CSV table of C-alpha atoms in Angstrom, one decimal:
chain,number,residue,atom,x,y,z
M,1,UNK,CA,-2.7,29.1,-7.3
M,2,UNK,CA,-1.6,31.1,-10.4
M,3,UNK,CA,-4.2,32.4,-13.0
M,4,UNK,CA,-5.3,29.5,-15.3
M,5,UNK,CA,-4.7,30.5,-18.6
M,6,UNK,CA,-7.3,30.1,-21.1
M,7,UNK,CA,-5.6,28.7,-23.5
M,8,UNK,CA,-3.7,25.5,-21.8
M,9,UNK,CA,-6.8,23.0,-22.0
M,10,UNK,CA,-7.6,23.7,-25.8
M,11,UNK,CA,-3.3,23.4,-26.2
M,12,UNK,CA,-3.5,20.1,-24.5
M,13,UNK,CA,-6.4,18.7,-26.1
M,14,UNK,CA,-5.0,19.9,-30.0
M,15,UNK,CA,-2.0,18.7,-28.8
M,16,UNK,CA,-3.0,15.0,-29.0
M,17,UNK,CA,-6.2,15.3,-30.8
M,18,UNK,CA,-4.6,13.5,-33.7
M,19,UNK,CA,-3.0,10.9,-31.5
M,20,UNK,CA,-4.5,6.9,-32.4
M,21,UNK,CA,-3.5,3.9,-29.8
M,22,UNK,CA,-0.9,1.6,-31.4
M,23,UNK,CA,-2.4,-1.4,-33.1
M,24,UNK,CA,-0.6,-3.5,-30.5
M,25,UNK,CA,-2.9,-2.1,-27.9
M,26,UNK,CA,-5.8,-3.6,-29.3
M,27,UNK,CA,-4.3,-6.4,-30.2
M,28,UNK,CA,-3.0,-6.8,-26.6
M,29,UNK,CA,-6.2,-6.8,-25.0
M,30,UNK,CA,-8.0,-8.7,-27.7
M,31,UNK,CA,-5.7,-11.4,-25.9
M,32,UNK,CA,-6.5,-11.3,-22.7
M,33,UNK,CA,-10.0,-11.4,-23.4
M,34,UNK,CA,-9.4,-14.5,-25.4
M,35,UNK,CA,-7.7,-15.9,-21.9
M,36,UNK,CA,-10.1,-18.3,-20.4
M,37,UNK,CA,-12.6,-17.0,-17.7
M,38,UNK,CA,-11.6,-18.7,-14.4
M,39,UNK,CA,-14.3,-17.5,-12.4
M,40,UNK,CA,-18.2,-18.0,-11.9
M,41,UNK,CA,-18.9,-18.1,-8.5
M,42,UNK,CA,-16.2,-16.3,-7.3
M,43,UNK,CA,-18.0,-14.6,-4.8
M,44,UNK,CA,-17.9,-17.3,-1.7
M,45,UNK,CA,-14.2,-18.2,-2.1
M,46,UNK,CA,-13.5,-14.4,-1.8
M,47,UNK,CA,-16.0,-14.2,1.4
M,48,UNK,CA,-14.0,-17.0,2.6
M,49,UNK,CA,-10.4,-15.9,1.9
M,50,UNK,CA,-12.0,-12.5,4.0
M,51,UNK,CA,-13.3,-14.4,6.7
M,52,UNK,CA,-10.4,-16.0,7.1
M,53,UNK,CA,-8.3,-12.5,7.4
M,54,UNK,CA,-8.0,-12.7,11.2
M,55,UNK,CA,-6.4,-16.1,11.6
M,56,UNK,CA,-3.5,-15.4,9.3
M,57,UNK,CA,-2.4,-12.2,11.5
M,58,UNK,CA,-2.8,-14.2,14.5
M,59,UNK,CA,-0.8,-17.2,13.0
M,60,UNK,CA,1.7,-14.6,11.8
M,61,UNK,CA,1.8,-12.7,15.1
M,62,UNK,CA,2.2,-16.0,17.0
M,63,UNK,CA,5.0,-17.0,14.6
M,64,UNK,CA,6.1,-13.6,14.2
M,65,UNK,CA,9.4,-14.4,16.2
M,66,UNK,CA,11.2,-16.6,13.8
M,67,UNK,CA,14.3,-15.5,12.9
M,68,UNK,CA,14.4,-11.9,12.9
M,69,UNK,CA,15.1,-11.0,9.2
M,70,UNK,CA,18.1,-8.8,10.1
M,71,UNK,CA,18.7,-6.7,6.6
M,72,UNK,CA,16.8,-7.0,2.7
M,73,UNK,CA,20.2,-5.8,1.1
M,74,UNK,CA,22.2,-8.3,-0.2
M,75,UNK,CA,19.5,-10.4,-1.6
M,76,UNK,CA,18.6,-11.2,-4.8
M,77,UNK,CA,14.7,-12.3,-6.1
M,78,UNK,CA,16.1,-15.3,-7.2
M,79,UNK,CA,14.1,-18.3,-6.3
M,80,UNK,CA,15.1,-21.9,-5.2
M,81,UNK,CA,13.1,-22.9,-8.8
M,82,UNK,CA,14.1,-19.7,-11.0
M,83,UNK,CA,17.1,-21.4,-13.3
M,84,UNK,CA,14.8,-24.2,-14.4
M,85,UNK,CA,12.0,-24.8,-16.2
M,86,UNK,CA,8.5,-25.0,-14.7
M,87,UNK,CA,7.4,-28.5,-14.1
M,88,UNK,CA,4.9,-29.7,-16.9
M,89,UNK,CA,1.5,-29.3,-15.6
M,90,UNK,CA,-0.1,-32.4,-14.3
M,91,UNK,CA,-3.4,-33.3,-14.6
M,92,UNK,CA,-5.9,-30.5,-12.4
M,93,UNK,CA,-9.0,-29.8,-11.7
M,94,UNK,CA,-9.1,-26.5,-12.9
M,95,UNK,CA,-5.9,-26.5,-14.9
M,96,UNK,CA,-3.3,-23.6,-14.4
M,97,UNK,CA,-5.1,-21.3,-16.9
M,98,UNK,CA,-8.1,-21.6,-14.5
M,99,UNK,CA,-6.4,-20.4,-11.7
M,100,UNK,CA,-5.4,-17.5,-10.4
M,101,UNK,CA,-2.8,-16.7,-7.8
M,102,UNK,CA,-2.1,-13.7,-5.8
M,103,UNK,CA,1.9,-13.4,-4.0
M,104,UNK,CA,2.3,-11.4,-1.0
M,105,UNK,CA,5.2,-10.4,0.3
M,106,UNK,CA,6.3,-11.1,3.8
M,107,UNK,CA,9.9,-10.1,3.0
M,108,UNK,CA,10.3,-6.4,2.0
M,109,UNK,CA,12.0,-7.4,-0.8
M,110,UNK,CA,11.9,-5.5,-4.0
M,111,UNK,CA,11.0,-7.7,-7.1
M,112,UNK,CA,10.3,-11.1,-5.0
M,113,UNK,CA,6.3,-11.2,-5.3
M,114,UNK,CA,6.8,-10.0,-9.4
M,115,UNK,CA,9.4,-12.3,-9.5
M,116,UNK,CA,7.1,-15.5,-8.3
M,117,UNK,CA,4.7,-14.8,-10.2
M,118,UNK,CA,6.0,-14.2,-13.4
M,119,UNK,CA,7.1,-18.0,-13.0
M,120,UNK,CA,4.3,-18.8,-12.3
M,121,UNK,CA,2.5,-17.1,-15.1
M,122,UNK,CA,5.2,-18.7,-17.2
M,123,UNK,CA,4.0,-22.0,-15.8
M,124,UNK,CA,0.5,-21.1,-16.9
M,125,UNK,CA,-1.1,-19.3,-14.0
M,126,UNK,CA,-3.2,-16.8,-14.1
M,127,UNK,CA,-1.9,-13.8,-12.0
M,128,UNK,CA,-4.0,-11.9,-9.5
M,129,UNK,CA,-1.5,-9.3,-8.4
M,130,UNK,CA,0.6,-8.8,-4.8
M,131,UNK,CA,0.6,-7.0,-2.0
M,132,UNK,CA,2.8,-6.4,1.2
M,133,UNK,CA,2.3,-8.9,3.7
M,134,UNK,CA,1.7,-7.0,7.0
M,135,UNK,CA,3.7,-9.4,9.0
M,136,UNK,CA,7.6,-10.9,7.7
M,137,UNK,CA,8.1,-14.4,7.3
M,138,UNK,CA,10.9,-16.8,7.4
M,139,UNK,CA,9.0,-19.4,5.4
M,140,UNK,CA,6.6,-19.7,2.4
M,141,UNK,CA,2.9,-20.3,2.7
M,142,UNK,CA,0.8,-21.6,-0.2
M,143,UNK,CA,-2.9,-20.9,1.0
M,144,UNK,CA,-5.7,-22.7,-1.4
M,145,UNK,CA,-10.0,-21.8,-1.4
M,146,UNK,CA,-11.5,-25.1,-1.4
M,147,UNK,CA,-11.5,-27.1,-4.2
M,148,UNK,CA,-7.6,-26.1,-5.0
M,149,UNK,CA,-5.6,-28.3,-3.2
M,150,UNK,CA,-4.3,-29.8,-6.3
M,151,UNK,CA,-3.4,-26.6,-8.0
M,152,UNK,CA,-1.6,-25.6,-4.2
M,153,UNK,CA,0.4,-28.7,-5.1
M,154,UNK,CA,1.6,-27.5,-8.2
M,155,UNK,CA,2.3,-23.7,-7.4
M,156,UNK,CA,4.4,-25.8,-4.7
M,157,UNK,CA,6.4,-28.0,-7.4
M,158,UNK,CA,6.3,-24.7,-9.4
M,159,UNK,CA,8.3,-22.7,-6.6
M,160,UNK,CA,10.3,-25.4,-6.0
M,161,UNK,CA,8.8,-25.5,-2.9
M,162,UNK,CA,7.7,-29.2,-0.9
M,163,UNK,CA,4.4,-29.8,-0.3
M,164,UNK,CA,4.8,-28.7,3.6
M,165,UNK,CA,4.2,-25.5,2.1
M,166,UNK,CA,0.7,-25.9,1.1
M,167,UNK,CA,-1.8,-25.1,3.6
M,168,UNK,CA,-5.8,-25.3,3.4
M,169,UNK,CA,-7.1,-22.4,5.6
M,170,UNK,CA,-6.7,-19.5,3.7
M,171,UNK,CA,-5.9,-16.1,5.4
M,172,UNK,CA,-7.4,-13.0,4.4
M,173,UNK,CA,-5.9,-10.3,2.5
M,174,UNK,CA,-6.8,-6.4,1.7
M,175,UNK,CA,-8.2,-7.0,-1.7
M,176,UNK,CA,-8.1,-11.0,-2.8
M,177,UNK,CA,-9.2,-10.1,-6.1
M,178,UNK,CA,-10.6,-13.4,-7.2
M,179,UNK,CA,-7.8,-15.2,-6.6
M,180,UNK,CA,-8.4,-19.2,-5.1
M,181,UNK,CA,-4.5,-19.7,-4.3
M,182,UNK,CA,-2.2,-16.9,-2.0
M,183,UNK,CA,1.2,-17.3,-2.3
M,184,UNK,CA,3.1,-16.0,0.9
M,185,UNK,CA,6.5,-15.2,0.4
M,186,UNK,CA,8.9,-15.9,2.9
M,187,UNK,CA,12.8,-15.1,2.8
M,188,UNK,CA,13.1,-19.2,2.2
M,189,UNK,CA,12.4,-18.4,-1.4
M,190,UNK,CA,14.7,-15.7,-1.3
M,191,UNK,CA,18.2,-16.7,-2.5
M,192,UNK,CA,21.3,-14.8,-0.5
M,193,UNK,CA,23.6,-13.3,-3.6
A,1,UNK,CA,-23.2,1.3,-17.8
A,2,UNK,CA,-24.0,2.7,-21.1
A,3,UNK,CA,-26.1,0.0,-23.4
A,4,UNK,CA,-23.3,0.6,-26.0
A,5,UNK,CA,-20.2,-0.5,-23.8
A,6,UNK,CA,-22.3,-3.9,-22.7
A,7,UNK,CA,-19.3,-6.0,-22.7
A,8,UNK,CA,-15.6,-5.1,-22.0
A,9,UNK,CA,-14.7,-5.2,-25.9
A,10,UNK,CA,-17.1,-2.3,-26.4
A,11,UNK,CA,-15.8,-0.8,-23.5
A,12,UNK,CA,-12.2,-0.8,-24.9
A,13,UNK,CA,-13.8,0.2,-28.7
A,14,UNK,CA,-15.5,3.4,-26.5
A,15,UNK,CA,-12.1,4.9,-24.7
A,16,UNK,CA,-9.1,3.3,-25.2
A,17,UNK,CA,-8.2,6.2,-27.7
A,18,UNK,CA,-9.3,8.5,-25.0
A,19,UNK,CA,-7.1,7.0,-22.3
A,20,UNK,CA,-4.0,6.3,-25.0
A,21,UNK,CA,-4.5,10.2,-25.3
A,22,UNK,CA,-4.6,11.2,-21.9
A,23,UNK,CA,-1.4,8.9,-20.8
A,24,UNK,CA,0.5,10.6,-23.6
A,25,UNK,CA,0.2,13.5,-21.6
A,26,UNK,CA,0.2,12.0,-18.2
A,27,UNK,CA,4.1,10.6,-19.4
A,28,UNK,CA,5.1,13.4,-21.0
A,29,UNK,CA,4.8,12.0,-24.3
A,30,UNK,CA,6.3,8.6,-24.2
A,31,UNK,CA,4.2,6.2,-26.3
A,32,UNK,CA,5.5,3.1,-25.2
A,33,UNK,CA,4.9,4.1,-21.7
A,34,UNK,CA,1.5,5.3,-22.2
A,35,UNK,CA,0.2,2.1,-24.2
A,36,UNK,CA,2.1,0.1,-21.6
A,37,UNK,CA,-0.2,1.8,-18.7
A,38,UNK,CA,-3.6,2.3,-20.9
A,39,UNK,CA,-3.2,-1.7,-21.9
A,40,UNK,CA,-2.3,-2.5,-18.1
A,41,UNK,CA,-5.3,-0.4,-17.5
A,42,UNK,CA,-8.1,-2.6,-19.3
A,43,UNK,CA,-6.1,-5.7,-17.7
A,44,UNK,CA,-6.1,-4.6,-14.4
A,45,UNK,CA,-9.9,-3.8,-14.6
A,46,UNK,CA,-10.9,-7.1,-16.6
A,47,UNK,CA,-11.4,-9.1,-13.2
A,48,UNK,CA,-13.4,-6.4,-11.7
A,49,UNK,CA,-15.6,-5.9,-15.1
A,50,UNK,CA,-15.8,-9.5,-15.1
A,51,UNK,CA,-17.4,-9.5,-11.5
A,52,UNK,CA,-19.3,-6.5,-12.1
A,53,UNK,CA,-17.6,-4.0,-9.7
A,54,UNK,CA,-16.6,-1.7,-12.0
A,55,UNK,CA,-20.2,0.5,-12.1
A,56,UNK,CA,-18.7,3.8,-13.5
A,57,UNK,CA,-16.0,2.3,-15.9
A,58,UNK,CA,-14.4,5.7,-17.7
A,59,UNK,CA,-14.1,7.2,-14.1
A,60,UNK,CA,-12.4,4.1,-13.1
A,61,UNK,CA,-10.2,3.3,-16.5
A,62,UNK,CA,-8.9,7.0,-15.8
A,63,UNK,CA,-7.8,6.6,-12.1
A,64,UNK,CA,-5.8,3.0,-13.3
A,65,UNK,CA,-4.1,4.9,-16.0
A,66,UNK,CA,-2.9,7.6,-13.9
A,67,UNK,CA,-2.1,5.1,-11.4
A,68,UNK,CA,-0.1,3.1,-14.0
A,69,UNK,CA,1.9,6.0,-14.9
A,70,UNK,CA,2.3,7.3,-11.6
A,71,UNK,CA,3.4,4.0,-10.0
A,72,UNK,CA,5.8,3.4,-13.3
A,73,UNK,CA,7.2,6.6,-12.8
A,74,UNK,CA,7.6,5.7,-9.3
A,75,UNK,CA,9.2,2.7,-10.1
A,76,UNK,CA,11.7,3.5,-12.8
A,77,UNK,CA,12.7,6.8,-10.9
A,78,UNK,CA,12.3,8.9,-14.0
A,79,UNK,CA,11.9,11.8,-12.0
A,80,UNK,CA,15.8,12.2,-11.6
A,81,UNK,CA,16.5,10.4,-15.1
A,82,UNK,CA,13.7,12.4,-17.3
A,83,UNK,CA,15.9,14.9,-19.0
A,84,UNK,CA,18.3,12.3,-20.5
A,85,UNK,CA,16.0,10.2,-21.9
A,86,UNK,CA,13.3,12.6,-23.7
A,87,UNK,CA,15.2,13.2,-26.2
A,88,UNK,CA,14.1,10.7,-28.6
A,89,UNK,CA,10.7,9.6,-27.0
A,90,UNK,CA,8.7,12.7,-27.9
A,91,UNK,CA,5.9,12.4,-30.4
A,92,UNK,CA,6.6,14.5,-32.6
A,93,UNK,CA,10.3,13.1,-33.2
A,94,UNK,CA,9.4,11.2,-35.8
A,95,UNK,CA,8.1,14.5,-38.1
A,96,UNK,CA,11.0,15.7,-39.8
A,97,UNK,CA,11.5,19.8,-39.7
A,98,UNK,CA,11.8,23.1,-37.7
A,99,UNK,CA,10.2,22.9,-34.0
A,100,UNK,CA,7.0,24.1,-33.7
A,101,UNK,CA,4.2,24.8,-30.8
A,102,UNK,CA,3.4,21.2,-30.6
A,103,UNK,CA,6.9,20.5,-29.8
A,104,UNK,CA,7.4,23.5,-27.2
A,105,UNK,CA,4.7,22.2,-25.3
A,106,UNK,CA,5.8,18.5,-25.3
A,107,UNK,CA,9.2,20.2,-24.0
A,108,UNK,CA,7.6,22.2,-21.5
A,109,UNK,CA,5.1,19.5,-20.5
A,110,UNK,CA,8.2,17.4,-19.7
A,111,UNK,CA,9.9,19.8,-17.4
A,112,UNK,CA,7.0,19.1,-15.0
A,113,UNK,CA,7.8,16.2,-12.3
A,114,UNK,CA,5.3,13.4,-12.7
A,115,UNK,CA,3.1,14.3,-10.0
A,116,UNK,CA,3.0,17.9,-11.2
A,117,UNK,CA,2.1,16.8,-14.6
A,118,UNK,CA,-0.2,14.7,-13.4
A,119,UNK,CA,-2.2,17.6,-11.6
A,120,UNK,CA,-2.1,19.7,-14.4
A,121,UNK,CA,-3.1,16.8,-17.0
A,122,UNK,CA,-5.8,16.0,-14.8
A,123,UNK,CA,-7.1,18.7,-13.9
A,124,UNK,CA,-7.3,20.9,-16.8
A,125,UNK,CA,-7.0,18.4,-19.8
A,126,UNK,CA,-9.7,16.4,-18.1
A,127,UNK,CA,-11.3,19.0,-16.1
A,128,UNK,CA,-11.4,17.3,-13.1
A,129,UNK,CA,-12.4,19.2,-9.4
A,130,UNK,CA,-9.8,19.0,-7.4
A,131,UNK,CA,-11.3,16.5,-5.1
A,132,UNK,CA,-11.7,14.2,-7.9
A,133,UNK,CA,-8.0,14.8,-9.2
A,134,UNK,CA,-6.9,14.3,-5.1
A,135,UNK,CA,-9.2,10.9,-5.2
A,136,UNK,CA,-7.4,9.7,-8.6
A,137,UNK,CA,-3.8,10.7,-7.4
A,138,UNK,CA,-4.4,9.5,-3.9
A,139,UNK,CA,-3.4,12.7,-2.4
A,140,UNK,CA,-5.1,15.1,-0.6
A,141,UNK,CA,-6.9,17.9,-1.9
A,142,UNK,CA,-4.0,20.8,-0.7
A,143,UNK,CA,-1.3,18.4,-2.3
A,144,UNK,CA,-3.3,18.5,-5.6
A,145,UNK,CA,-3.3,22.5,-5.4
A,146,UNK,CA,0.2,22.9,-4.6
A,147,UNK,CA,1.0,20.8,-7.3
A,148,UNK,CA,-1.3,22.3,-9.9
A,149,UNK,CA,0.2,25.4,-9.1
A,150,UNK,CA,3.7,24.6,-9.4
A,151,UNK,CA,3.0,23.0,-12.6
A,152,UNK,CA,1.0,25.7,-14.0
A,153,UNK,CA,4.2,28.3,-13.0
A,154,UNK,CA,6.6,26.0,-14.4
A,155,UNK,CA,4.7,25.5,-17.6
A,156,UNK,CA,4.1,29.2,-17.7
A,157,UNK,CA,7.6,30.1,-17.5
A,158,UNK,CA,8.5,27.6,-20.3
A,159,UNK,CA,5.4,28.8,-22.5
A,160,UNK,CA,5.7,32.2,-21.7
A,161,UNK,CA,1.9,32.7,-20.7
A,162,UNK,CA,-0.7,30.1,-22.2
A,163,UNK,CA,-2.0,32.3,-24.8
A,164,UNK,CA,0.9,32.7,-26.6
């Protein structure tokens, strides 16, 4: 490792010691914060998403032969639901804003899971975040904590999706983060170019 | 948690300029970039402050920065597109005049890939160990010193020795 010079930490801290955060920063977070708290409690619908880990991998193992998804390129991230508008929210229990939704992607496609769930957030969702499913999967899975079916429903309608889709046991995943409703992304709500 | 950062607007009031600062120099200079990742930052760790898992928040605002940048960098490929597009993203751009140190540095810093930068950034603007720049980077403790190294001689070459 070559000699640190002495002089590169003051030269990088002069160099932005006059630097101030746009306004829009603030302003930015000042909105979120605003955004409607959709958790107390959180803590036993995570232990049960985590709980639940184990019987999504088997259920994924089990199913794991389905249509073996041959290639990713040629596909696009657009979904069934993506040229129209979002259905108007019905009437939930917790309302969209109170709900948050994490996508996982069982596809190993670029863009689907941001893609999802930018409609949803569009619909009114509150997003949790994805991850990489470990397992592909031919079809979509909507998995709801207890106390979410209704809001399962409408991610459903949302995606453009039937109500086959929605399931009650939620499977586990690495890091849940608060969210009562996975969305598992399988190539059926990827659209062939 | 300090007593003055009790709730997540105080947290943002006590190092948002801190972080703005240090992902201006994790991207090389490019503000939109580094509010982007400093305000993804705060939103990514909102959940987390909200369930109180976040016990050592500057620590942790740092690492979601970097990772912001990093995983943006990732994303957009800028490591092959850099040069072309500096041009008019620097800081300084906006002063009118002759080049001056500020700017040579901002030039120099740029040469660095991401990841390079990143190392140095971290570990001598911050003054990070190593370990603790390997934890934030996700990269092993050797990767962080081959990469401080290479940044430092590429920053060198371009400075012509730090002291200057």
């Amino acid at each position: 490792m070559p000699e640190i010079g002495p002089g590169l930490a003051d030269r990088l801290r002069a160099l932005v010691a006059d630097e101030e955060a746009p306004v829009s920063l603030r302003s930015g977070i000042q909105q979120q914060l605003r955004r409607p708290h959709p958790r107390s409690g959180v803590g036993p619908r995570v232990l049960v998403l985590a709980t639940a880990a184990a019987m999504l991998v088997a259920v994924v193992a089990v199913a794991g032969g389905q249509g073996p998804f041959s290639s990713d390129r040629g596909l696009s991230v657009v979904t069934p639901a993506a040229q129209g508008h979002a259905p108007a929210a019905p009437d939930l229990p917790h309302g969209r804003s109170g709900t948050r939704v994490l996508a996982s992607d069982a596809t190993r496609t670029p863009g689907i899971a941001s893609a999802t769930l930018q409609r949803l957030q569009a619909a009114g969702y509150v997003t949790a975040g994805s991850l990489d499913a470990p397992e592909r999967a031919t079809t979509t899975r909507i998995y709801f904590v207890p106390g979410y079916e209704a809001e399962a429903r409408d991610v459903a309608r949302v995606l453009g999706l039937g109500e086959s889709a929605v399931n009650r046991t939620p499977p586990a995943v690495p890091d849940p983060n608060g969210a009562e409703i996975l969305v598992v992304i399988g190539s059926d709500l990827v659209a062939p170019r | 948690m300090d007593a003055e950062v009790a709730d997540f607007g105080g947290l943002f009031e006590a190092h948002h300029r801190d972080l703005f600062r240090l992902a201006l120099l994790l991207t090389g200079g490019d503000r939109s970039l580094a509010e982007e990742a400093v305000s993804q930052a705060f939103v990514t760790t909102l959940p987390k402050w909200r369930r109180g898992e976040v016990l050592d928040p500057l620590p942790y605002l740092r690492r979601a920065v970097a990772n912001q940048v990093n995983g943006t960098f990732r994303r957009r490929r800028l490591e092959r597109r850099e040069a072309a597009r500096h041009d008019d993203r620097e800081p300084g751009s906006n002063r009118e005049g002759a080049v001056d140190d500020r700017d040579v540095l901002w030039a120099a810093l740029r040469l660095l890939p991401p990841r390079q930068r990143s190392a140095v950034v971290l570990r001598h603007y911050l003054d990070l160990s190593e370990a603790d720049v390997a934890r934030i980077l996700q990269v092993s403790v050797g990767t962080v010193k081959s990469q401080t190294a290479r940044g430092l001689g590429k920053l060198r070459s371009a400075l012509g020795g730090f002291d200057a």
